[in-house]
């Protein structure tokens, strides 16, 4: 029976109508939307038997949690939204289904949630993030699953592209003092490097795709991860990014580094 390194908690899916209160480009390639409003708190809805049911306040316990951000389908002004039920969300609609895209809450306070959008210039979520202005509405749901920070770990190896930067930023803030970590992040160029919390024993390497190289078209991240020296002890390996890169890194960590399942967390965050 493998050890469990992360405690999982599940949360009722709650749709929250919020207001965009700030729009700020952290770097040229990353737009930060800060959303806020009373809907981050608890609210009471009517249950099936007419009794009041309390929907929980927003919480994001895991550094790599994600919410669904509901965005308008092509050509529409407003998103199609799921309906809130006392026991979760109902996605059945007569026409277009709700379009919810996954984003990591970069910073959470009782009053605000920050979401960082890669400005990749193609999709509905990326396009919505370009258009919205302070005062506009935003709809999010989740996180419905949260995993606590891994425990009983001697060292971390962490990698990702810019879609993983919100999770990696939180990871570095939550990393316990004294636990070493090697972190590799792929971005377009030096202008897209972010200020991250880098404690003693943490080594952050920024990889630059370089001018004209589209995300998801190089093997830079997987090649660099393959060449990393491997720390001693129980190593937790976390990676997120483009699906092909994620597959390569997962194969390397499983086959070459023999990382046990309870210490391996690799996710394809998007597909080129
Ligand atoms: C758990 C989880 C957490 C995530 N957290 C974040 C986050 O915090 N911030 C964030 O920006 N993304 C995050 N992502 C990735 C994000 O959900 C995807 O990039 C998503 O596809 C964006 O939706 P879209 O509507 O903009 O583009 P889509 O409609 O999905 O795609 C349109 C086109 O854009 C391309 N594309 C999609 N994403 C990218 C990209 N990043 N770079 C270049 N081309 C792209 C696709 O290949 C496609 O051709 C996360 C994904 C997961 C699964």
PDB file of C-alpha atoms and ligand atoms in Angstrom:
ATOM      1  CA  UNK A   1       0.000   0.000   0.000  1.00  0.00           C
ATOM      2  CA  UNK A   2       1.691   3.288  -1.093  1.00  0.00           C
ATOM      3  CA  UNK A   3       2.007   6.113   1.434  1.00  0.00           C
ATOM      4  CA  UNK A   4      -0.224   9.106   0.867  1.00  0.00           C
ATOM      5  CA  UNK A   5       1.863  12.256   0.529  1.00  0.00           C
ATOM      6  CA  UNK A   6      -1.058  14.610   0.019  1.00  0.00           C
ATOM      7  CA  UNK A   7      -4.342  14.710   1.882  1.00  0.00           C
ATOM      8  CA  UNK A   8      -7.258  15.255  -0.470  1.00  0.00           C
ATOM      9  CA  UNK A   9     -10.328  17.277   0.441  1.00  0.00           C
ATOM     10  CA  UNK A  10     -13.420  17.616  -1.698  1.00  0.00           C
ATOM     11  CA  UNK A  11     -15.663  20.652  -1.814  1.00  0.00           C
ATOM     12  CA  UNK A  12     -19.164  21.251  -3.095  1.00  0.00           C
ATOM     13  CA  UNK A  13     -19.139  22.915  -6.529  1.00  0.00           C
ATOM     14  CA  UNK A  14     -20.341  26.490  -6.052  1.00  0.00           C
ATOM     15  CA  UNK A  15     -20.876  28.991  -8.856  1.00  0.00           C
ATOM     16  CA  UNK A  16     -19.745  32.475  -7.809  1.00  0.00           C
ATOM     17  CA  UNK A  17     -20.585  35.680  -9.625  1.00  0.00           C
ATOM     18  CA  UNK A  18     -17.747  38.098  -8.945  1.00  0.00           C
ATOM     19  CA  UNK A  19     -16.476  41.425 -10.198  1.00  0.00           C
ATOM     20  CA  UNK A  20     -13.166  42.011 -11.913  1.00  0.00           C
ATOM     21  CA  UNK A  21     -11.562  44.629  -9.677  1.00  0.00           C
ATOM     22  CA  UNK A  22      -8.080  44.824 -11.201  1.00  0.00           C
ATOM     23  CA  UNK A  23      -6.414  43.920 -14.493  1.00  0.00           C
ATOM     24  CA  UNK A  24      -2.640  43.916 -14.472  1.00  0.00           C
ATOM     25  CA  UNK A  25       0.034  42.409 -16.685  1.00  0.00           C
ATOM     26  CA  UNK A  26       2.515  40.686 -14.384  1.00  0.00           C
ATOM     27  CA  UNK A  27       4.797  40.224 -17.405  1.00  0.00           C
ATOM     28  CA  UNK A  28       4.124  40.826 -21.121  1.00  0.00           C
ATOM     29  CA  UNK A  29       2.935  37.206 -21.414  1.00  0.00           C
ATOM     30  CA  UNK A  30       0.806  36.932 -18.261  1.00  0.00           C
ATOM     31  CA  UNK A  31      -2.358  38.872 -17.416  1.00  0.00           C
ATOM     32  CA  UNK A  32      -3.573  38.910 -13.823  1.00  0.00           C
ATOM     33  CA  UNK A  33      -7.272  39.409 -13.125  1.00  0.00           C
ATOM     34  CA  UNK A  34      -8.273  40.063  -9.537  1.00  0.00           C
ATOM     35  CA  UNK A  35     -11.857  39.067  -8.841  1.00  0.00           C
ATOM     36  CA  UNK A  36     -13.812  39.918  -5.716  1.00  0.00           C
ATOM     37  CA  UNK A  37     -17.295  40.120  -4.258  1.00  0.00           C
ATOM     38  CA  UNK A  38     -19.653  38.884  -1.569  1.00  0.00           C
ATOM     39  CA  UNK A  39     -20.111  35.604  -3.482  1.00  0.00           C
ATOM     40  CA  UNK A  40     -16.683  34.500  -2.167  1.00  0.00           C
ATOM     41  CA  UNK A  41     -18.414  34.002   1.172  1.00  0.00           C
ATOM     42  CA  UNK A  42     -21.063  31.503   2.244  1.00  0.00           C
ATOM     43  CA  UNK A  43     -24.533  31.777   0.858  1.00  0.00           C
ATOM     44  CA  UNK A  44     -27.815  30.147   1.632  1.00  0.00           C
ATOM     45  CA  UNK A  45     -29.997  28.485  -1.017  1.00  0.00           C
ATOM     46  CA  UNK A  46     -33.222  26.581  -0.741  1.00  0.00           C
ATOM     47  CA  UNK A  47     -32.873  22.816  -0.423  1.00  0.00           C
ATOM     48  CA  UNK A  48     -35.158  20.226  -2.068  1.00  0.00           C
ATOM     49  CA  UNK A  49     -37.384  20.073   1.005  1.00  0.00           C
ATOM     50  CA  UNK A  50     -37.616  23.863   1.254  1.00  0.00           C
ATOM     51  CA  UNK A  51     -35.052  23.934   4.058  1.00  0.00           C
ATOM     52  CA  UNK A  52     -32.131  26.390   3.773  1.00  0.00           C
ATOM     53  CA  UNK A  53     -28.807  24.891   2.643  1.00  0.00           C
ATOM     54  CA  UNK A  54     -25.548  26.800   3.222  1.00  0.00           C
ATOM     55  CA  UNK A  55     -23.106  26.783   0.321  1.00  0.00           C
ATOM     56  CA  UNK A  56     -19.511  27.057   1.615  1.00  0.00           C
ATOM     57  CA  UNK A  57     -17.191  30.050   1.264  1.00  0.00           C
ATOM     58  CA  UNK A  58     -14.414  29.950  -1.344  1.00  0.00           C
ATOM     59  CA  UNK A  59     -11.365  27.961  -0.297  1.00  0.00           C
ATOM     60  CA  UNK A  60      -8.251  26.848  -2.151  1.00  0.00           C
ATOM     61  CA  UNK A  61      -6.151  24.638   0.106  1.00  0.00           C
ATOM     62  CA  UNK A  62      -3.770  23.205  -2.503  1.00  0.00           C
ATOM     63  CA  UNK A  63      -0.999  25.056  -4.350  1.00  0.00           C
ATOM     64  CA  UNK A  64      -2.121  23.387  -7.603  1.00  0.00           C
ATOM     65  CA  UNK A  65      -5.876  23.736  -7.132  1.00  0.00           C
ATOM     66  CA  UNK A  66      -7.940  24.905 -10.046  1.00  0.00           C
ATOM     67  CA  UNK A  67     -11.216  26.696 -10.607  1.00  0.00           C
ATOM     68  CA  UNK A  68     -13.434  26.674 -13.676  1.00  0.00           C
ATOM     69  CA  UNK A  69     -13.663  30.133 -15.193  1.00  0.00           C
ATOM     70  CA  UNK A  70     -16.824  30.422 -17.300  1.00  0.00           C
ATOM     71  CA  UNK A  71     -16.213  32.409 -20.469  1.00  0.00           C
ATOM     72  CA  UNK A  72     -18.473  33.404 -23.379  1.00  0.00           C
ATOM     73  CA  UNK A  73     -18.522  31.060 -26.387  1.00  0.00           C
ATOM     74  CA  UNK A  74     -17.390  32.560 -29.737  1.00  0.00           C
ATOM     75  CA  UNK A  75     -19.465  35.548 -30.774  1.00  0.00           C
ATOM     76  CA  UNK A  76     -21.362  35.770 -27.459  1.00  0.00           C
ATOM     77  CA  UNK A  77     -21.136  38.529 -24.867  1.00  0.00           C
ATOM     78  CA  UNK A  78     -22.041  36.488 -21.804  1.00  0.00           C
ATOM     79  CA  UNK A  79     -21.074  32.977 -20.786  1.00  0.00           C
ATOM     80  CA  UNK A  80     -23.623  30.188 -20.577  1.00  0.00           C
ATOM     81  CA  UNK A  81     -23.659  29.247 -16.902  1.00  0.00           C
ATOM     82  CA  UNK A  82     -24.414  26.023 -15.061  1.00  0.00           C
ATOM     83  CA  UNK A  83     -27.288  26.190 -12.571  1.00  0.00           C
ATOM     84  CA  UNK A  84     -26.575  26.084  -8.881  1.00  0.00           C
ATOM     85  CA  UNK A  85     -28.266  23.243  -7.020  1.00  0.00           C
ATOM     86  CA  UNK A  86     -27.996  22.668  -3.285  1.00  0.00           C
ATOM     87  CA  UNK A  87     -25.807  19.609  -3.989  1.00  0.00           C
ATOM     88  CA  UNK A  88     -23.598  21.051  -6.783  1.00  0.00           C
ATOM     89  CA  UNK A  89     -23.830  22.367 -10.334  1.00  0.00           C
ATOM     90  CA  UNK A  90     -26.202  21.316 -13.086  1.00  0.00           C
ATOM     91  CA  UNK A  91     -24.585  21.602 -16.532  1.00  0.00           C
ATOM     92  CA  UNK A  92     -27.616  20.503 -18.549  1.00  0.00           C
ATOM     93  CA  UNK A  93     -28.715  23.272 -20.882  1.00  0.00           C
ATOM     94  CA  UNK A  94     -30.981  23.349 -23.913  1.00  0.00           C
ATOM     95  CA  UNK A  95     -28.441  24.971 -26.217  1.00  0.00           C
ATOM     96  CA  UNK A  96     -24.725  25.660 -25.865  1.00  0.00           C
ATOM     97  CA  UNK A  97     -23.049  24.007 -22.890  1.00  0.00           C
ATOM     98  CA  UNK A  98     -21.236  26.162 -20.323  1.00  0.00           C
ATOM     99  CA  UNK A  99     -17.620  26.741 -21.309  1.00  0.00           C
ATOM    100  CA  UNK A 100     -15.475  26.433 -18.190  1.00  0.00           C
ATOM    101  CA  UNK A 101     -11.672  26.650 -18.448  1.00  0.00           C
ATOM    102  CA  UNK A 102      -9.219  25.592 -15.737  1.00  0.00           C
ATOM    103  CA  UNK A 103      -7.183  28.238 -13.901  1.00  0.00           C
ATOM    104  CA  UNK A 104      -5.116  28.119 -10.701  1.00  0.00           C
ATOM    105  CA  UNK A 105      -5.935  30.672  -8.008  1.00  0.00           C
ATOM    106  CA  UNK A 106      -2.558  32.407  -7.722  1.00  0.00           C
ATOM    107  CA  UNK A 107      -3.390  34.255  -4.503  1.00  0.00           C
ATOM    108  CA  UNK A 108      -6.414  34.019  -2.271  1.00  0.00           C
ATOM    109  CA  UNK A 109      -7.526  36.319   0.544  1.00  0.00           C
ATOM    110  CA  UNK A 110     -10.949  36.353   2.219  1.00  0.00           C
ATOM    111  CA  UNK A 111     -11.882  39.236  -0.136  1.00  0.00           C
ATOM    112  CA  UNK A 112     -10.114  38.531  -3.422  1.00  0.00           C
ATOM    113  CA  UNK A 113      -8.852  35.847  -5.772  1.00  0.00           C
ATOM    114  CA  UNK A 114      -6.080  36.451  -8.302  1.00  0.00           C
ATOM    115  CA  UNK A 115      -6.068  34.464 -11.528  1.00  0.00           C
ATOM    116  CA  UNK A 116      -3.148  34.562 -13.982  1.00  0.00           C
ATOM    117  CA  UNK A 117      -3.954  34.052 -17.672  1.00  0.00           C
ATOM    118  CA  UNK A 118      -1.253  33.152 -20.191  1.00  0.00           C
ATOM    119  CA  UNK A 119      -1.685  35.606 -23.091  1.00  0.00           C
ATOM    120  CA  UNK A 120      -1.413  32.942 -25.789  1.00  0.00           C
ATOM    121  CA  UNK A 121      -3.725  34.763 -28.161  1.00  0.00           C
ATOM    122  CA  UNK A 122      -5.919  31.922 -29.445  1.00  0.00           C
ATOM    123  CA  UNK A 123      -8.599  30.586 -27.122  1.00  0.00           C
ATOM    124  CA  UNK A 124     -11.867  31.767 -25.630  1.00  0.00           C
ATOM    125  CA  UNK A 125     -10.488  32.094 -22.112  1.00  0.00           C
ATOM    126  CA  UNK A 126      -7.331  33.882 -23.259  1.00  0.00           C
ATOM    127  CA  UNK A 127      -9.480  36.166 -25.454  1.00  0.00           C
ATOM    128  CA  UNK A 128     -11.878  36.912 -22.595  1.00  0.00           C
ATOM    129  CA  UNK A 129      -8.958  37.817 -20.316  1.00  0.00           C
ATOM    130  CA  UNK A 130      -7.795  40.327 -22.944  1.00  0.00           C
ATOM    131  CA  UNK A 131     -11.225  41.991 -23.173  1.00  0.00           C
ATOM    132  CA  UNK A 132     -12.406  42.260 -19.569  1.00  0.00           C
ATOM    133  CA  UNK A 133     -12.043  45.493 -17.656  1.00  0.00           C
ATOM    134  CA  UNK A 134     -12.486  46.437 -13.994  1.00  0.00           C
ATOM    135  CA  UNK A 135     -16.208  46.483 -13.236  1.00  0.00           C
ATOM    136  CA  UNK A 136     -16.998  43.552 -15.556  1.00  0.00           C
ATOM    137  CA  UNK A 137     -18.467  40.369 -14.116  1.00  0.00           C
ATOM    138  CA  UNK A 138     -16.582  37.061 -13.839  1.00  0.00           C
ATOM    139  CA  UNK A 139     -17.950  33.641 -12.949  1.00  0.00           C
ATOM    140  CA  UNK A 140     -15.934  30.890 -11.316  1.00  0.00           C
ATOM    141  CA  UNK A 141     -16.696  27.516  -9.740  1.00  0.00           C
ATOM    142  CA  UNK A 142     -14.541  25.334  -7.538  1.00  0.00           C
ATOM    143  CA  UNK A 143     -12.003  24.209  -6.546  1.00  0.00           C
ATOM    144  CA  UNK A 144     -13.926  20.996  -5.964  1.00  0.00           C
ATOM    145  CA  UNK A 145     -10.817  18.989  -5.053  1.00  0.00           C
ATOM    146  CA  UNK A 146      -7.815  20.244  -3.105  1.00  0.00           C
ATOM    147  CA  UNK A 147      -4.649  18.412  -2.204  1.00  0.00           C
ATOM    148  CA  UNK A 148      -2.631  19.542   0.806  1.00  0.00           C
ATOM    149  CA  UNK A 149       1.105  20.180   0.445  1.00  0.00           C
ATOM    150  CA  UNK A 150       3.060  16.881   0.128  1.00  0.00           C
ATOM    151  CA  UNK A 151       4.537  15.708   3.440  1.00  0.00           C
ATOM    152  CA  UNK A 152       7.372  13.361   4.341  1.00  0.00           C
ATOM    153  CA  UNK A 153       9.440  14.537   1.375  1.00  0.00           C
ATOM    154  CA  UNK A 154      13.240  15.052   1.417  1.00  0.00           C
ATOM    155  CA  UNK A 155      13.459  17.112  -1.791  1.00  0.00           C
ATOM    156  CA  UNK A 156      11.298  18.371  -4.650  1.00  0.00           C
ATOM    157  CA  UNK A 157      11.851  18.500  -8.387  1.00  0.00           C
ATOM    158  CA  UNK A 158       9.291  20.812 -10.007  1.00  0.00           C
ATOM    159  CA  UNK A 159       8.879  21.823 -13.641  1.00  0.00           C
ATOM    160  CA  UNK A 160       6.383  23.584 -15.848  1.00  0.00           C
ATOM    161  CA  UNK A 161       5.649  26.063 -18.582  1.00  0.00           C
ATOM    162  CA  UNK A 162       3.909  29.396 -18.034  1.00  0.00           C
ATOM    163  CA  UNK A 163       0.507  27.765 -17.413  1.00  0.00           C
ATOM    164  CA  UNK A 164       2.081  26.109 -14.359  1.00  0.00           C
ATOM    165  CA  UNK A 165       3.595  29.360 -13.048  1.00  0.00           C
ATOM    166  CA  UNK A 166       0.628  30.201 -10.766  1.00  0.00           C
ATOM    167  CA  UNK A 167       0.912  26.755  -9.141  1.00  0.00           C
ATOM    168  CA  UNK A 168       4.722  26.939  -9.001  1.00  0.00           C
ATOM    169  CA  UNK A 169       4.537  30.424  -7.436  1.00  0.00           C
ATOM    170  CA  UNK A 170       2.249  29.074  -4.718  1.00  0.00           C
ATOM    171  CA  UNK A 171       4.404  25.970  -4.315  1.00  0.00           C
ATOM    172  CA  UNK A 172       7.473  28.109  -3.574  1.00  0.00           C
ATOM    173  CA  UNK A 173       5.539  30.186  -1.035  1.00  0.00           C
ATOM    174  CA  UNK A 174       4.273  27.059   0.757  1.00  0.00           C
ATOM    175  CA  UNK A 175       7.512  25.041   0.624  1.00  0.00           C
ATOM    176  CA  UNK A 176       8.631  24.389   4.223  1.00  0.00           C
ATOM    177  CA  UNK A 177      11.966  26.022   5.130  1.00  0.00           C
ATOM    178  CA  UNK A 178      14.934  23.687   4.811  1.00  0.00           C
ATOM    179  CA  UNK A 179      13.421  21.391   2.159  1.00  0.00           C
ATOM    180  CA  UNK A 180      15.486  21.660  -1.045  1.00  0.00           C
ATOM    181  CA  UNK A 181      13.777  22.097  -4.402  1.00  0.00           C
ATOM    182  CA  UNK A 182      14.937  22.269  -7.994  1.00  0.00           C
ATOM    183  CA  UNK A 183      12.486  24.232 -10.118  1.00  0.00           C
ATOM    184  CA  UNK A 184      12.571  24.598 -13.894  1.00  0.00           C
ATOM    185  CA  UNK A 185      10.206  26.986 -15.697  1.00  0.00           C
ATOM    186  CA  UNK A 186       9.880  27.480 -19.447  1.00  0.00           C
ATOM    187  CA  UNK A 187       8.775  30.918 -20.673  1.00  0.00           C
ATOM    188  CA  UNK A 188       9.105  32.832 -23.938  1.00  0.00           C
ATOM    189  CA  UNK A 189      12.044  34.990 -22.879  1.00  0.00           C
ATOM    190  CA  UNK A 190      13.667  36.932 -19.994  1.00  0.00           C
ATOM    191  CA  UNK A 191      10.812  39.458 -20.059  1.00  0.00           C
ATOM    192  CA  UNK A 192       8.441  36.702 -18.847  1.00  0.00           C
ATOM    193  CA  UNK A 193      10.422  35.675 -15.778  1.00  0.00           C
ATOM    194  CA  UNK A 194       8.531  36.435 -12.557  1.00  0.00           C
ATOM    195  CA  UNK A 195       9.666  37.410  -9.077  1.00  0.00           C
ATOM    196  CA  UNK A 196       9.149  34.275  -7.025  1.00  0.00           C
ATOM    197  CA  UNK A 197       9.897  33.439  -3.399  1.00  0.00           C
ATOM    198  CA  UNK A 198      13.236  31.604  -3.561  1.00  0.00           C
ATOM    199  CA  UNK A 199      14.351  30.356  -0.136  1.00  0.00           C
ATOM    200  CA  UNK A 200      17.763  28.944   0.711  1.00  0.00           C
ATOM    201  CA  UNK A 201      18.130  25.496  -0.824  1.00  0.00           C
ATOM    202  CA  UNK A 202      15.814  26.325  -3.719  1.00  0.00           C
ATOM    203  CA  UNK A 203      17.214  26.575  -7.215  1.00  0.00           C
ATOM    204  CA  UNK A 204      15.041  28.127  -9.951  1.00  0.00           C
ATOM    205  CA  UNK A 205      16.134  27.770 -13.593  1.00  0.00           C
ATOM    206  CA  UNK A 206      14.362  29.837 -16.250  1.00  0.00           C
ATOM    207  CA  UNK A 207      14.318  28.397 -19.765  1.00  0.00           C
ATOM    208  CA  UNK A 208      13.703  30.726 -22.731  1.00  0.00           C
ATOM    209  CA  UNK A 209      12.115  29.397 -25.876  1.00  0.00           C
ATOM    210  CA  UNK A 210      13.482  32.387 -27.733  1.00  0.00           C
ATOM    211  CA  UNK A 211      12.094  34.653 -30.413  1.00  0.00           C
ATOM    212  CA  UNK A 212       9.696  33.040 -32.843  1.00  0.00           C
ATOM    213  CA  UNK A 213       9.392  29.737 -30.954  1.00  0.00           C
ATOM    214  CA  UNK A 214       5.756  28.976 -30.139  1.00  0.00           C
ATOM    215  CA  UNK A 215       4.891  27.345 -26.796  1.00  0.00           C
ATOM    216  CA  UNK A 216       4.642  23.579 -27.054  1.00  0.00           C
ATOM    217  CA  UNK A 217       6.986  23.345 -30.061  1.00  0.00           C
ATOM    218  CA  UNK A 218      10.293  22.642 -28.309  1.00  0.00           C
ATOM    219  CA  UNK A 219      11.688  19.822 -26.174  1.00  0.00           C
ATOM    220  CA  UNK A 220      13.500  22.368 -23.988  1.00  0.00           C
ATOM    221  CA  UNK A 221      11.636  21.602 -20.770  1.00  0.00           C
ATOM    222  CA  UNK A 222      11.723  17.807 -21.040  1.00  0.00           C
ATOM    223  CA  UNK A 223      15.410  17.839 -22.088  1.00  0.00           C
ATOM    224  CA  UNK A 224      16.350  20.044 -19.144  1.00  0.00           C
ATOM    225  CA  UNK A 225      14.378  17.917 -16.679  1.00  0.00           C
ATOM    226  CA  UNK A 226      16.107  14.793 -18.021  1.00  0.00           C
ATOM    227  CA  UNK A 227      19.545  16.359 -17.408  1.00  0.00           C
ATOM    228  CA  UNK A 228      18.835  17.441 -13.804  1.00  0.00           C
ATOM    229  CA  UNK A 229      20.930  15.776 -11.113  1.00  0.00           C
ATOM    230  CA  UNK A 230      18.628  13.677  -8.919  1.00  0.00           C
ATOM    231  CA  UNK A 231      18.480  14.531  -5.204  1.00  0.00           C
ATOM    232  CA  UNK A 232      18.930  11.873  -2.511  1.00  0.00           C
ATOM    233  CA  UNK A 233      16.066  10.558  -0.376  1.00  0.00           C
ATOM    234  CA  UNK A 234      12.323  10.632  -1.011  1.00  0.00           C
ATOM    235  CA  UNK A 235      11.906  12.997  -3.963  1.00  0.00           C
ATOM    236  CA  UNK A 236       8.501  14.403  -4.927  1.00  0.00           C
ATOM    237  CA  UNK A 237       8.339  15.176  -8.657  1.00  0.00           C
ATOM    238  CA  UNK A 238       5.683  17.631  -9.913  1.00  0.00           C
ATOM    239  CA  UNK A 239       5.273  18.904 -13.447  1.00  0.00           C
ATOM    240  CA  UNK A 240       2.548  20.610 -15.496  1.00  0.00           C
ATOM    241  CA  UNK A 241       2.499  22.053 -18.997  1.00  0.00           C
ATOM    242  CA  UNK A 242       1.818  21.124 -22.596  1.00  0.00           C
ATOM    243  CA  UNK A 243       0.604  17.523 -22.921  1.00  0.00           C
ATOM    244  CA  UNK A 244       3.468  16.150 -25.044  1.00  0.00           C
ATOM    245  CA  UNK A 245       6.078  17.642 -22.709  1.00  0.00           C
ATOM    246  CA  UNK A 246       4.136  16.255 -19.742  1.00  0.00           C
ATOM    247  CA  UNK A 247       4.080  12.777 -21.280  1.00  0.00           C
ATOM    248  CA  UNK A 248       7.858  12.880 -21.889  1.00  0.00           C
ATOM    249  CA  UNK A 249       8.606  14.035 -18.355  1.00  0.00           C
ATOM    250  CA  UNK A 250       6.261  11.432 -16.831  1.00  0.00           C
ATOM    251  CA  UNK A 251       7.947   8.649 -18.815  1.00  0.00           C
ATOM    252  CA  UNK A 252      11.392   9.836 -17.739  1.00  0.00           C
ATOM    253  CA  UNK A 253      10.498  10.107 -14.065  1.00  0.00           C
ATOM    254  CA  UNK A 254       8.739   6.729 -14.003  1.00  0.00           C
ATOM    255  CA  UNK A 255      11.148   4.730 -16.148  1.00  0.00           C
ATOM    256  CA  UNK A 256      14.544   6.346 -15.562  1.00  0.00           C
ATOM    257  CA  UNK A 257      14.165   7.811 -12.065  1.00  0.00           C
ATOM    258  CA  UNK A 258      11.768   5.125 -10.758  1.00  0.00           C
ATOM    259  CA  UNK A 259       9.701   7.750  -8.939  1.00  0.00           C
ATOM    260  CA  UNK A 260       7.021   5.896  -6.960  1.00  0.00           C
ATOM    261  CA  UNK A 261       3.394   6.742  -7.687  1.00  0.00           C
ATOM    262  CA  UNK A 262       2.822   8.529  -4.396  1.00  0.00           C
ATOM    263  CA  UNK A 263       5.626  10.976  -5.273  1.00  0.00           C
ATOM    264  CA  UNK A 264       4.718  11.565  -8.917  1.00  0.00           C
ATOM    265  CA  UNK A 265       2.332  14.280 -10.074  1.00  0.00           C
ATOM    266  CA  UNK A 266       2.444  15.165 -13.784  1.00  0.00           C
ATOM    267  CA  UNK A 267      -0.403  16.929 -15.614  1.00  0.00           C
ATOM    268  CA  UNK A 268      -0.995  18.012 -19.184  1.00  0.00           C
ATOM    269  CA  UNK A 269      -2.454  21.504 -18.642  1.00  0.00           C
ATOM    270  CA  UNK A 270      -3.096  22.197 -22.345  1.00  0.00           C
ATOM    271  CA  UNK A 271      -2.687  20.531 -25.725  1.00  0.00           C
ATOM    272  CA  UNK A 272      -1.003  22.139 -28.678  1.00  0.00           C
TER     273      UNK A 272
HETATM  274  C1  LIG B   1      -5.433  22.094 -13.506  1.00  0.00           C
HETATM  275  C2  LIG B   1      -5.124  23.175 -14.524  1.00  0.00           C
HETATM  276  C3  LIG B   1      -4.716  24.423 -14.105  1.00  0.00           C
HETATM  277  C4  LIG B   1      -4.406  25.425 -15.055  1.00  0.00           C
HETATM  278  N1  LIG B   1      -4.027  26.659 -14.614  1.00  0.00           N
HETATM  279  C5  LIG B   1      -3.765  27.648 -15.525  1.00  0.00           C
HETATM  280  C6  LIG B   1      -3.417  28.973 -15.094  1.00  0.00           C
HETATM  281  O1  LIG B   1      -3.390  29.281 -13.883  1.00  0.00           O
HETATM  282  N2  LIG B   1      -3.149  29.894 -16.043  1.00  0.00           N
HETATM  283  C7  LIG B   1      -3.222  29.594 -17.375  1.00  0.00           C
HETATM  284  O2  LIG B   1      -2.980  30.487 -18.210  1.00  0.00           O
HETATM  285  N3  LIG B   1      -3.558  28.364 -17.809  1.00  0.00           N
HETATM  286  C8  LIG B   1      -3.841  27.397 -16.917  1.00  0.00           C
HETATM  287  N4  LIG B   1      -4.199  26.151 -17.343  1.00  0.00           N
HETATM  288  C9  LIG B   1      -4.238  25.897 -18.790  1.00  0.00           C
HETATM  289  C10 LIG B   1      -5.500  26.425 -19.449  1.00  0.00           C
HETATM  290  O3  LIG B   1      -6.635  25.815 -18.866  1.00  0.00           O
HETATM  291  C11 LIG B   1      -5.414  26.083 -20.961  1.00  0.00           C
HETATM  292  O4  LIG B   1      -4.342  26.768 -21.545  1.00  0.00           O
HETATM  293  C12 LIG B   1      -6.689  26.347 -21.707  1.00  0.00           C
HETATM  294  O5  LIG B   1      -6.614  25.622 -22.911  1.00  0.00           O
HETATM  295  C13 LIG B   1      -6.899  27.808 -22.042  1.00  0.00           C
HETATM  296  O6  LIG B   1      -8.149  27.923 -22.665  1.00  0.00           O
HETATM  297  P1  LIG B   1      -8.392  28.883 -23.918  1.00  0.00           P
HETATM  298  O7  LIG B   1      -9.880  28.992 -24.064  1.00  0.00           O
HETATM  299  O8  LIG B   1      -7.610  30.141 -23.754  1.00  0.00           O
HETATM  300  O9  LIG B   1      -7.765  28.105 -25.151  1.00  0.00           O
HETATM  301  P2  LIG B   1      -8.370  26.800 -25.898  1.00  0.00           P
HETATM  302  O10 LIG B   1      -9.679  27.139 -26.516  1.00  0.00           O
HETATM  303  O11 LIG B   1      -8.349  25.655 -24.962  1.00  0.00           O
HETATM  304  O12 LIG B   1      -7.305  26.571 -27.032  1.00  0.00           O
HETATM  305  C14 LIG B   1      -7.293  27.365 -28.219  1.00  0.00           C
HETATM  306  C15 LIG B   1      -5.951  27.214 -28.917  1.00  0.00           C
HETATM  307  O13 LIG B   1      -4.960  27.781 -28.061  1.00  0.00           O
HETATM  308  C16 LIG B   1      -3.921  26.839 -27.816  1.00  0.00           C
HETATM  309  N5  LIG B   1      -3.492  27.024 -26.409  1.00  0.00           N
HETATM  310  C17 LIG B   1      -4.193  26.737 -25.287  1.00  0.00           C
HETATM  311  N6  LIG B   1      -3.475  27.062 -24.185  1.00  0.00           N
HETATM  312  C18 LIG B   1      -2.290  27.547 -24.649  1.00  0.00           C
HETATM  313  C19 LIG B   1      -1.121  28.063 -24.007  1.00  0.00           C
HETATM  314  N7  LIG B   1      -1.020  28.136 -22.658  1.00  0.00           N
HETATM  315  N8  LIG B   1      -0.102  28.491 -24.775  1.00  0.00           N
HETATM  316  C20 LIG B   1      -0.187  28.446 -26.118  1.00  0.00           C
HETATM  317  N9  LIG B   1      -1.270  27.966 -26.812  1.00  0.00           N
HETATM  318  C21 LIG B   1      -2.300  27.536 -26.066  1.00  0.00           C
HETATM  319  C22 LIG B   1      -4.531  25.462 -28.074  1.00  0.00           C
HETATM  320  O14 LIG B   1      -3.552  24.556 -28.504  1.00  0.00           O
HETATM  321  C23 LIG B   1      -5.549  25.765 -29.165  1.00  0.00           C
HETATM  322  O15 LIG B   1      -4.916  25.713 -30.424  1.00  0.00           O
HETATM  323  C24 LIG B   1      -4.518  25.143 -16.433  1.00  0.00           C
HETATM  324  C25 LIG B   1      -4.957  23.880 -16.852  1.00  0.00           C
HETATM  325  C26 LIG B   1      -5.248  22.900 -15.914  1.00  0.00           C
HETATM  326  C27 LIG B   1      -5.727  21.545 -16.386  1.00  0.00           C
END
